PDB file of C-alpha atoms in Angstrom:
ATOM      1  CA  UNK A 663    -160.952 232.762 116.059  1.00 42.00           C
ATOM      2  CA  UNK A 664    -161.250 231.958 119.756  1.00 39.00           C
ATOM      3  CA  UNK A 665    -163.991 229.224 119.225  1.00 41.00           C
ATOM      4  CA  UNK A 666    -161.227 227.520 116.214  1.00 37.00           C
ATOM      5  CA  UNK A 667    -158.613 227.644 119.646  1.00 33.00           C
ATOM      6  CA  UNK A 668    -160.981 226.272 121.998  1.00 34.00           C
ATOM      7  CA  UNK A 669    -162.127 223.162 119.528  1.00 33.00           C
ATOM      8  CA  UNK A 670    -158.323 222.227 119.576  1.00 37.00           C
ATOM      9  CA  UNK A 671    -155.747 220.510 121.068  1.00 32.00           C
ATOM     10  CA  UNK A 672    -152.012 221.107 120.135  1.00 34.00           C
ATOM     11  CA  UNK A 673    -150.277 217.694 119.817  1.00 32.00           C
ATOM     12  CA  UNK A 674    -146.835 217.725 121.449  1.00 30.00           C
ATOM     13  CA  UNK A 675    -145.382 215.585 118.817  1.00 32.00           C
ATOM     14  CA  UNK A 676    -142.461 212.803 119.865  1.00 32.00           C
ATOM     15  CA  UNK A 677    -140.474 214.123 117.297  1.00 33.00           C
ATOM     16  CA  UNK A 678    -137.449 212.007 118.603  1.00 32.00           C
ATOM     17  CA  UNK A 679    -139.453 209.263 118.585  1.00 33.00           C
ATOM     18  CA  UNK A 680    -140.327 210.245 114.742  1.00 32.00           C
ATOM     19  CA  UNK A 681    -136.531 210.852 113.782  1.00 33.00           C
ATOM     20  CA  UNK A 682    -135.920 207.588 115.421  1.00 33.00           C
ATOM     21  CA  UNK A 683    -137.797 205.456 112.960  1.00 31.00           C
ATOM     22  CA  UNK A 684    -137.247 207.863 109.874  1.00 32.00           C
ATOM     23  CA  UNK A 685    -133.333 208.135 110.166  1.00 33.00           C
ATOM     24  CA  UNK A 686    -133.470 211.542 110.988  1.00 34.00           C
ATOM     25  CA  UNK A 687    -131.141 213.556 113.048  1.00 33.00           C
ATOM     26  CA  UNK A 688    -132.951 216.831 114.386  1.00 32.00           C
ATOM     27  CA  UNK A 689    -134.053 218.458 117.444  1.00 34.00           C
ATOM     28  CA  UNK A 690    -136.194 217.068 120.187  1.00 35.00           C
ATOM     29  CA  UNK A 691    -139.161 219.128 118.192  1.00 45.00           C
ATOM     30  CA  UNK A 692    -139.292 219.453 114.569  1.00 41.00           C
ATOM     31  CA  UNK A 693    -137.491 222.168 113.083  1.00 50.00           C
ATOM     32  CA  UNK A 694    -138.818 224.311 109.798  1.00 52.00           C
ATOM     33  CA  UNK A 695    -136.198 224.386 107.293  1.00 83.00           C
ATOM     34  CA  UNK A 696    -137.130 227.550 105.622  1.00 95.00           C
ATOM     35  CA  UNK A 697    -133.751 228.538 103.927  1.00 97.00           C
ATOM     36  CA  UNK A 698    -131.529 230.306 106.472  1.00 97.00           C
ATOM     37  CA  UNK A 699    -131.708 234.441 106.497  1.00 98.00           C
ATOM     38  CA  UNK A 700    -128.994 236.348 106.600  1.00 98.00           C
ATOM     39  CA  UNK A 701    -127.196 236.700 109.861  1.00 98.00           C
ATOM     40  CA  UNK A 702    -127.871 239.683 111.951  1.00 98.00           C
ATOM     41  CA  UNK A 703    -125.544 241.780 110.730  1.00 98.00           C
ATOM     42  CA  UNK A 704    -125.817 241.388 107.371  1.00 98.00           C
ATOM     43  CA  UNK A 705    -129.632 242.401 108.353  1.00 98.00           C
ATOM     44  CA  UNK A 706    -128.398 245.347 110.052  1.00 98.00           C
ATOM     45  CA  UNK A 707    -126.251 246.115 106.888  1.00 98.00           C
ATOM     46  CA  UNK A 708    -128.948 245.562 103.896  1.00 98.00           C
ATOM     47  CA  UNK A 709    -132.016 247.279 106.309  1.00 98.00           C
ATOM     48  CA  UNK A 710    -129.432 249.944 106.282  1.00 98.00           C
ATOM     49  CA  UNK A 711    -129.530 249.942 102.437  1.00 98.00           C
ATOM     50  CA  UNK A 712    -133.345 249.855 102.209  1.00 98.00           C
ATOM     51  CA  UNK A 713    -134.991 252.653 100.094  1.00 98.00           C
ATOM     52  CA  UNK A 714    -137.535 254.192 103.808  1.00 98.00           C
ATOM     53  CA  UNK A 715    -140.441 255.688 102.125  1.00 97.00           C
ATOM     54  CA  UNK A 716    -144.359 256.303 102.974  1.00 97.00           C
ATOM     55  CA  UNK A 717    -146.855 253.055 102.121  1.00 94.00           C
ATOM     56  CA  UNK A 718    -147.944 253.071  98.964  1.00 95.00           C
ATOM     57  CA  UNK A 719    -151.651 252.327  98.576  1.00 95.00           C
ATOM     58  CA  UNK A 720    -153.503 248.830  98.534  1.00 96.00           C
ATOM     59  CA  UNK A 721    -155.482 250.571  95.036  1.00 96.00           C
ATOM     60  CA  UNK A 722    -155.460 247.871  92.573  1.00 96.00           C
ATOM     61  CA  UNK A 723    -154.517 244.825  94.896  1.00 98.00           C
ATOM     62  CA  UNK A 724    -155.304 241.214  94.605  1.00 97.00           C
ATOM     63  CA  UNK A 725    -154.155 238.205  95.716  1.00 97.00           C
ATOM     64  CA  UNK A 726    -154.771 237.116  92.256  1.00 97.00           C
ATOM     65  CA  UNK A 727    -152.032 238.941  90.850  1.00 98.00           C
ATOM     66  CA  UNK A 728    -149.498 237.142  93.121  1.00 98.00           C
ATOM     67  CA  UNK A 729    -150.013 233.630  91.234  1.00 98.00           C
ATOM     68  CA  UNK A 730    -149.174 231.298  93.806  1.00 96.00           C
ATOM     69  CA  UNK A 731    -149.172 227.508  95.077  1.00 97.00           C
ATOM     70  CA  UNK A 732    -148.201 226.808  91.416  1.00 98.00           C
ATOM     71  CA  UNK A 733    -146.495 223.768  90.528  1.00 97.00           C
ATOM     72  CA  UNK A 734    -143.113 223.011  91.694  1.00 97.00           C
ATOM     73  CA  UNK A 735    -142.413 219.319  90.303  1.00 94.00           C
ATOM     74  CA  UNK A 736    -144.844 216.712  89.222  1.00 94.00           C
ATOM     75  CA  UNK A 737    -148.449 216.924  91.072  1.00 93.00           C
ATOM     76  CA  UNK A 738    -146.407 219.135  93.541  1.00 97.00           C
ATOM     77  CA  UNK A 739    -147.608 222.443  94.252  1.00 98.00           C
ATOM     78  CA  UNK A 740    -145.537 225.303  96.408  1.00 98.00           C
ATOM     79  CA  UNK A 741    -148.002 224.541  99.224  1.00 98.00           C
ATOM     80  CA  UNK A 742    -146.804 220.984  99.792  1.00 98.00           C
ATOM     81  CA  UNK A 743    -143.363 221.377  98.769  1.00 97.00           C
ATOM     82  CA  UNK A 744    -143.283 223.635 101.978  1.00 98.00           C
ATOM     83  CA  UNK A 745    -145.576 221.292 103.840  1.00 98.00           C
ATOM     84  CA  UNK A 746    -142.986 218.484 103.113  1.00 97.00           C
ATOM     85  CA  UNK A 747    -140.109 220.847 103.929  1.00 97.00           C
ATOM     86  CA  UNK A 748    -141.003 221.790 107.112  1.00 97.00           C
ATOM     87  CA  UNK A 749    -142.077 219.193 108.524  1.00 97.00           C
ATOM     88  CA  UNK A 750    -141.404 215.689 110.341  1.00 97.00           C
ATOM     89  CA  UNK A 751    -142.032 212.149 109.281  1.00 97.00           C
ATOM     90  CA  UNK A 752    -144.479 213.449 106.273  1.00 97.00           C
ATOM     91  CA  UNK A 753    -146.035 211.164 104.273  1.00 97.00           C
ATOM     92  CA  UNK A 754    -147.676 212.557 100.629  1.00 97.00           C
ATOM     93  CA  UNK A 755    -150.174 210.816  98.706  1.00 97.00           C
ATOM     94  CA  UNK A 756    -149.887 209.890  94.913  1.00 95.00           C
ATOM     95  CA  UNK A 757    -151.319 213.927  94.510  1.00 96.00           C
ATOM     96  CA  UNK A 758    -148.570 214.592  96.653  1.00 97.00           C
ATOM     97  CA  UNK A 759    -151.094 216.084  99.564  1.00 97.00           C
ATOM     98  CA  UNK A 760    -149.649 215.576 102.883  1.00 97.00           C
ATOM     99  CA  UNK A 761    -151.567 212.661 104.564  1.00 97.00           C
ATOM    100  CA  UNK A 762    -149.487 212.530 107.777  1.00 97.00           C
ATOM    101  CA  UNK A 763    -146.774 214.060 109.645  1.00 97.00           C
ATOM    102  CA  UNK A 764    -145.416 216.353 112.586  1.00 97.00           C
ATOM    103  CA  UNK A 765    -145.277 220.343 112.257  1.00 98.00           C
ATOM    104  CA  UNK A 766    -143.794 222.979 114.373  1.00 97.00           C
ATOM    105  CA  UNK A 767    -145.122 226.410 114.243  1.00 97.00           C
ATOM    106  CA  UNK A 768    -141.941 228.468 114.975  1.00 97.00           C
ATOM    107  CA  UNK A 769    -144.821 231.721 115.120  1.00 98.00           C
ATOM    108  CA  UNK A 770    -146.162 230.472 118.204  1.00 98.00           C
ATOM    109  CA  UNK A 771    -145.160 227.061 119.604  1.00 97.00           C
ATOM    110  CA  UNK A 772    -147.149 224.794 118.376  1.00 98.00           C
ATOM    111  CA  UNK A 773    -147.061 221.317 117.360  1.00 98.00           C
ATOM    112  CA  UNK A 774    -149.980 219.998 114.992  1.00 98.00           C
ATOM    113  CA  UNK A 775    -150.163 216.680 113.001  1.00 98.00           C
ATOM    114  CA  UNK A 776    -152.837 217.923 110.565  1.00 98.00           C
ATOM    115  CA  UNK A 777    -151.920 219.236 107.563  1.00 98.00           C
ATOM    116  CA  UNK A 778    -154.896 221.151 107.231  1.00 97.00           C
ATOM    117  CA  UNK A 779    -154.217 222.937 110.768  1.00 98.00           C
ATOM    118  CA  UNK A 780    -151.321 225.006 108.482  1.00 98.00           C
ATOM    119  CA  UNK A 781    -150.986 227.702 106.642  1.00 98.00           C
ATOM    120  CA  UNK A 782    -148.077 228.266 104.119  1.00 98.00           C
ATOM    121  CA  UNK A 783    -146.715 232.091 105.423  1.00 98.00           C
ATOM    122  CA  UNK A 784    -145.440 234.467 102.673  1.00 98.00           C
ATOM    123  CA  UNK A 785    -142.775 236.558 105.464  1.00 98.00           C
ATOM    124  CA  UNK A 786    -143.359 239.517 103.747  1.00 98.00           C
ATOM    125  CA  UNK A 787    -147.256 239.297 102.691  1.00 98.00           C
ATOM    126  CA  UNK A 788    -148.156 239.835  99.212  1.00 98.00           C
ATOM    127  CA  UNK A 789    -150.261 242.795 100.005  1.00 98.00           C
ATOM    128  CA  UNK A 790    -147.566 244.538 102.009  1.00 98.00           C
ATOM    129  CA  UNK A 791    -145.235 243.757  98.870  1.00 98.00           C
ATOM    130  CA  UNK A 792    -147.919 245.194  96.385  1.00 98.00           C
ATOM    131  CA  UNK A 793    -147.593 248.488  98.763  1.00 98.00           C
ATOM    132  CA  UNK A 794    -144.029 248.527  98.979  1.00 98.00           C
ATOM    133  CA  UNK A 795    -143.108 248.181  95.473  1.00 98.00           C
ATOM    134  CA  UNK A 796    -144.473 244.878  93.956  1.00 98.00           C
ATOM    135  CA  UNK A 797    -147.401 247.155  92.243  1.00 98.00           C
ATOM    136  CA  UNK A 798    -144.509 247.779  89.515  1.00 97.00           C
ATOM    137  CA  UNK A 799    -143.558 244.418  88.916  1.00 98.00           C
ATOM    138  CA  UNK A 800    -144.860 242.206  85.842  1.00 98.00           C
ATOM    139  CA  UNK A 801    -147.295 239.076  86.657  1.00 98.00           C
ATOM    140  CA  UNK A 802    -144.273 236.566  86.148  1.00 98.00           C
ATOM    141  CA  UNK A 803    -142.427 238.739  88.591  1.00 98.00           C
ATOM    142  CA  UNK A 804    -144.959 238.860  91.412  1.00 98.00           C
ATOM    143  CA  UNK A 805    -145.158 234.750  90.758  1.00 98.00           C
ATOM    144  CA  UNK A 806    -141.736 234.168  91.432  1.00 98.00           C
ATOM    145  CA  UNK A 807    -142.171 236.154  94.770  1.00 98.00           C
ATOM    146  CA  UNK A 808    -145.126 234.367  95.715  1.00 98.00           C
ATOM    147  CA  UNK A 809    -143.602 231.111  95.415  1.00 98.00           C
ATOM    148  CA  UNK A 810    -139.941 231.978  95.920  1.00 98.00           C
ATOM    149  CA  UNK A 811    -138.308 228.435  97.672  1.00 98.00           C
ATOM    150  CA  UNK A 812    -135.171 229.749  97.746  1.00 98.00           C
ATOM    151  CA  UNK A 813    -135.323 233.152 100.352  1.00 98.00           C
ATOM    152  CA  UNK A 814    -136.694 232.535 103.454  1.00 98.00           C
ATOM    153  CA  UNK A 815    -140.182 233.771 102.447  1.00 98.00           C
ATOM    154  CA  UNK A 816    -142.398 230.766 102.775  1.00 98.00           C
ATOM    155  CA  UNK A 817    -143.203 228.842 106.260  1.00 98.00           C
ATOM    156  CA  UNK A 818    -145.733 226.772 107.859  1.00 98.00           C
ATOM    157  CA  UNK A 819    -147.275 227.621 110.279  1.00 98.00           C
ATOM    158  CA  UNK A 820    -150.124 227.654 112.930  1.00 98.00           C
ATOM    159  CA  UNK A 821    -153.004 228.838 110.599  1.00 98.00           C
ATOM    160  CA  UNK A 822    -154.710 230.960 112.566  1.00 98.00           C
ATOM    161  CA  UNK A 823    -152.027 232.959 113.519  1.00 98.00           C
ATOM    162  CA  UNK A 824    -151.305 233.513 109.667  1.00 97.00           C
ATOM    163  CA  UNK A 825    -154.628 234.874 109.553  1.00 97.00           C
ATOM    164  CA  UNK A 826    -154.171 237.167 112.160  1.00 98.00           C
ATOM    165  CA  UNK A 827    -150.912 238.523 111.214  1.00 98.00           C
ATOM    166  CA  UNK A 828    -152.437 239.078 107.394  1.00 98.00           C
ATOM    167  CA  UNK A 829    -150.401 241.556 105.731  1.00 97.00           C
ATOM    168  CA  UNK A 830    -149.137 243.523 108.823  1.00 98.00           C
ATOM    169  CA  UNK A 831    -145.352 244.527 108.668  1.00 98.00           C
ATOM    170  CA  UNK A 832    -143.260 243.838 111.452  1.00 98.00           C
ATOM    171  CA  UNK A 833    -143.968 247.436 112.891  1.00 98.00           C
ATOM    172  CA  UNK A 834    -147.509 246.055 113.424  1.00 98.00           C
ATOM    173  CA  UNK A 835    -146.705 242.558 114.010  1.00 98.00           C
ATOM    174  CA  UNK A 836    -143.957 240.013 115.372  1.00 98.00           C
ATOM    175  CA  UNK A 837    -144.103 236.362 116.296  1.00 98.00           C
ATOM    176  CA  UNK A 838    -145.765 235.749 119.697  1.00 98.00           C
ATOM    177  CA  UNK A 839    -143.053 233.360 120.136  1.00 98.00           C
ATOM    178  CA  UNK A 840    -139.758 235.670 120.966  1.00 97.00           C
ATOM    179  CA  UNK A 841    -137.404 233.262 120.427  1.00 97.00           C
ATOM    180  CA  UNK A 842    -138.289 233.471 117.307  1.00 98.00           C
ATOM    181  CA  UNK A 843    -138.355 237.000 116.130  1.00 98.00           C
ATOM    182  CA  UNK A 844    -134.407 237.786 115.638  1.00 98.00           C
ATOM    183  CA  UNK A 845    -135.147 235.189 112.814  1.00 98.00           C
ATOM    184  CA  UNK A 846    -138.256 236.835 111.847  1.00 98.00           C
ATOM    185  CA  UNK A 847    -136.507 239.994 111.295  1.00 98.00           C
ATOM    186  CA  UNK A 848    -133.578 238.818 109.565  1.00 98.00           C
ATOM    187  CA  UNK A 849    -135.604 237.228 106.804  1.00 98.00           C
ATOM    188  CA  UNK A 850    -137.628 240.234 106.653  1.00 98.00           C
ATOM    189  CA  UNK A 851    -134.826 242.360 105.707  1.00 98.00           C
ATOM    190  CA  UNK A 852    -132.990 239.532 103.362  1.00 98.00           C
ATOM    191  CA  UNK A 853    -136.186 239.683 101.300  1.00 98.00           C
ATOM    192  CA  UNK A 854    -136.973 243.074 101.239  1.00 98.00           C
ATOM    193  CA  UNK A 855    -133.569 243.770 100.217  1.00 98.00           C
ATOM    194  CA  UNK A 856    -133.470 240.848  97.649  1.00 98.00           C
ATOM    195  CA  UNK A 857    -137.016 242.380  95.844  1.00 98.00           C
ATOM    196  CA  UNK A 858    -135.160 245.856  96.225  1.00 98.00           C
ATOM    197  CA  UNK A 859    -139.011 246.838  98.329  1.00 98.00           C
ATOM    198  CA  UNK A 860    -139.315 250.048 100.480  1.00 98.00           C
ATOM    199  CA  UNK A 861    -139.682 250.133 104.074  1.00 98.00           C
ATOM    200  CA  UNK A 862    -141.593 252.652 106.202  1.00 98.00           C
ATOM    201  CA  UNK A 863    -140.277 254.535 108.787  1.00 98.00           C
ATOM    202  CA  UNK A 864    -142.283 252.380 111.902  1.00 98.00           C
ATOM    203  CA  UNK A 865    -141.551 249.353 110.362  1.00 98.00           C
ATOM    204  CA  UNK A 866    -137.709 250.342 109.595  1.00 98.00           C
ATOM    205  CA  UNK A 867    -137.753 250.841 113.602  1.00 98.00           C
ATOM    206  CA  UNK A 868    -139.437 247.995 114.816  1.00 98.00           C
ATOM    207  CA  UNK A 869    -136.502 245.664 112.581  1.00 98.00           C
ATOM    208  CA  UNK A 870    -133.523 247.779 113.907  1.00 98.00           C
ATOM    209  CA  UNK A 871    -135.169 247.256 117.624  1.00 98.00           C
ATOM    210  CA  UNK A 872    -135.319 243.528 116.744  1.00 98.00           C
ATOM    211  CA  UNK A 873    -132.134 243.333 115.179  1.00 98.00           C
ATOM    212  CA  UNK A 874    -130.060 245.520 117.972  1.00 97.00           C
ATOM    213  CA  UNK A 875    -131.150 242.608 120.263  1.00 97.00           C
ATOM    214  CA  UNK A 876    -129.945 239.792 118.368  1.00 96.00           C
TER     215      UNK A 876
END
């Protein structure tokens, strides 16, 4: 990974400057709009409610049974409907890939203006869902998670750190960026709770930790 960092440059976007000419009204840096969590302590409430159980095993897993980046609308897929969500001044082609635009990685602080420099985040990972529960649910099922729009379970963000958080659960792994993490855990929880998935007892911890701080 560390030759990928040292080949870039993160662009500090003028997102003002962006909103400016696009009509838009947002913060000095763009913003993901990945549907709002839950607040705190509704977090605190449903983590409470959370069946706490041992891993189940990764036997049987594949990404492939997650069907994902299907399509949304049109020559939309799930990948650029997020892409377009999330980020600033974006401009799609007629295949509706993203050609141009701003992005803010809320994981880490970044700014890119390359599509390809993002990954699309499932918050809870689809292999921690397959060992948490999702190893029960019909095909159609795990498809709706994998491309769920409406819970806060998709985000772009910095690729890289995508790949290094893989499937890790928050008792493992939280945002470098520690602004950020209150949010992290709250839509942790609200889709964990929503999927009615287990929780084990580190990673039950490391949310109630995050959450007592928020």
């Amino acid at each position: 990974m560390s030759g990928i960092y040292a080949r870039r440059i993160a662009v500090v976007a003028a997102s003002a400057a962006l909103a400016a000419t696009t009509g838009l009204l947002t913060a000095p840096t763009a913003q993901a709009a990945m549907p709002t969590p839950v607040s705190a302590s509704t977090a605190r409430t449903y983590l409470g409610q959370l069946t706490v159980s041992t891993e189940g095993s990764s036997s049987g897993y594949s990404r492939d049974k997650f069907p994902h980046w299907i399509t949304q609308s049109g020559a939309c897929n799930t990948r650029e409907v997020v892409l377009k969500r999330d980020g600033t001044g974006v401009v799609q082609d007629s295949s509706c890939a993203a050609t141009s635009g701003s992005w803010y990685s809320e994981y880490d602080g970044a700014t890119w203006t390359a599509a390809s420099d993002l990954d699309i985040d499932h918050m809870v990972p689809l292999a921690e869902a397959w060992r948490s529960g999702a190893s029960g649910w019909t095909t159609a099922q795990r498809q709706s998670f994998a491309n769920d729009l409406t819970r806060p379970q998709l985000i772009a963000v910095t690729d890289n750190v995508n790949q290094s958080k893989s499937d890790q659960d928050p008792g493992e792994w939280l945002p470098s960026r520690a602004a950020y993490r209150c949010t992290y855990a709250r839509a942790w929880v609200h889709v964990k709770h929503y999927y009615g998935l287990s929780v084990d007892s580190t990673e039950k911890s490391a949310l109630q930790s995050v959450l007592n701080g928020c």
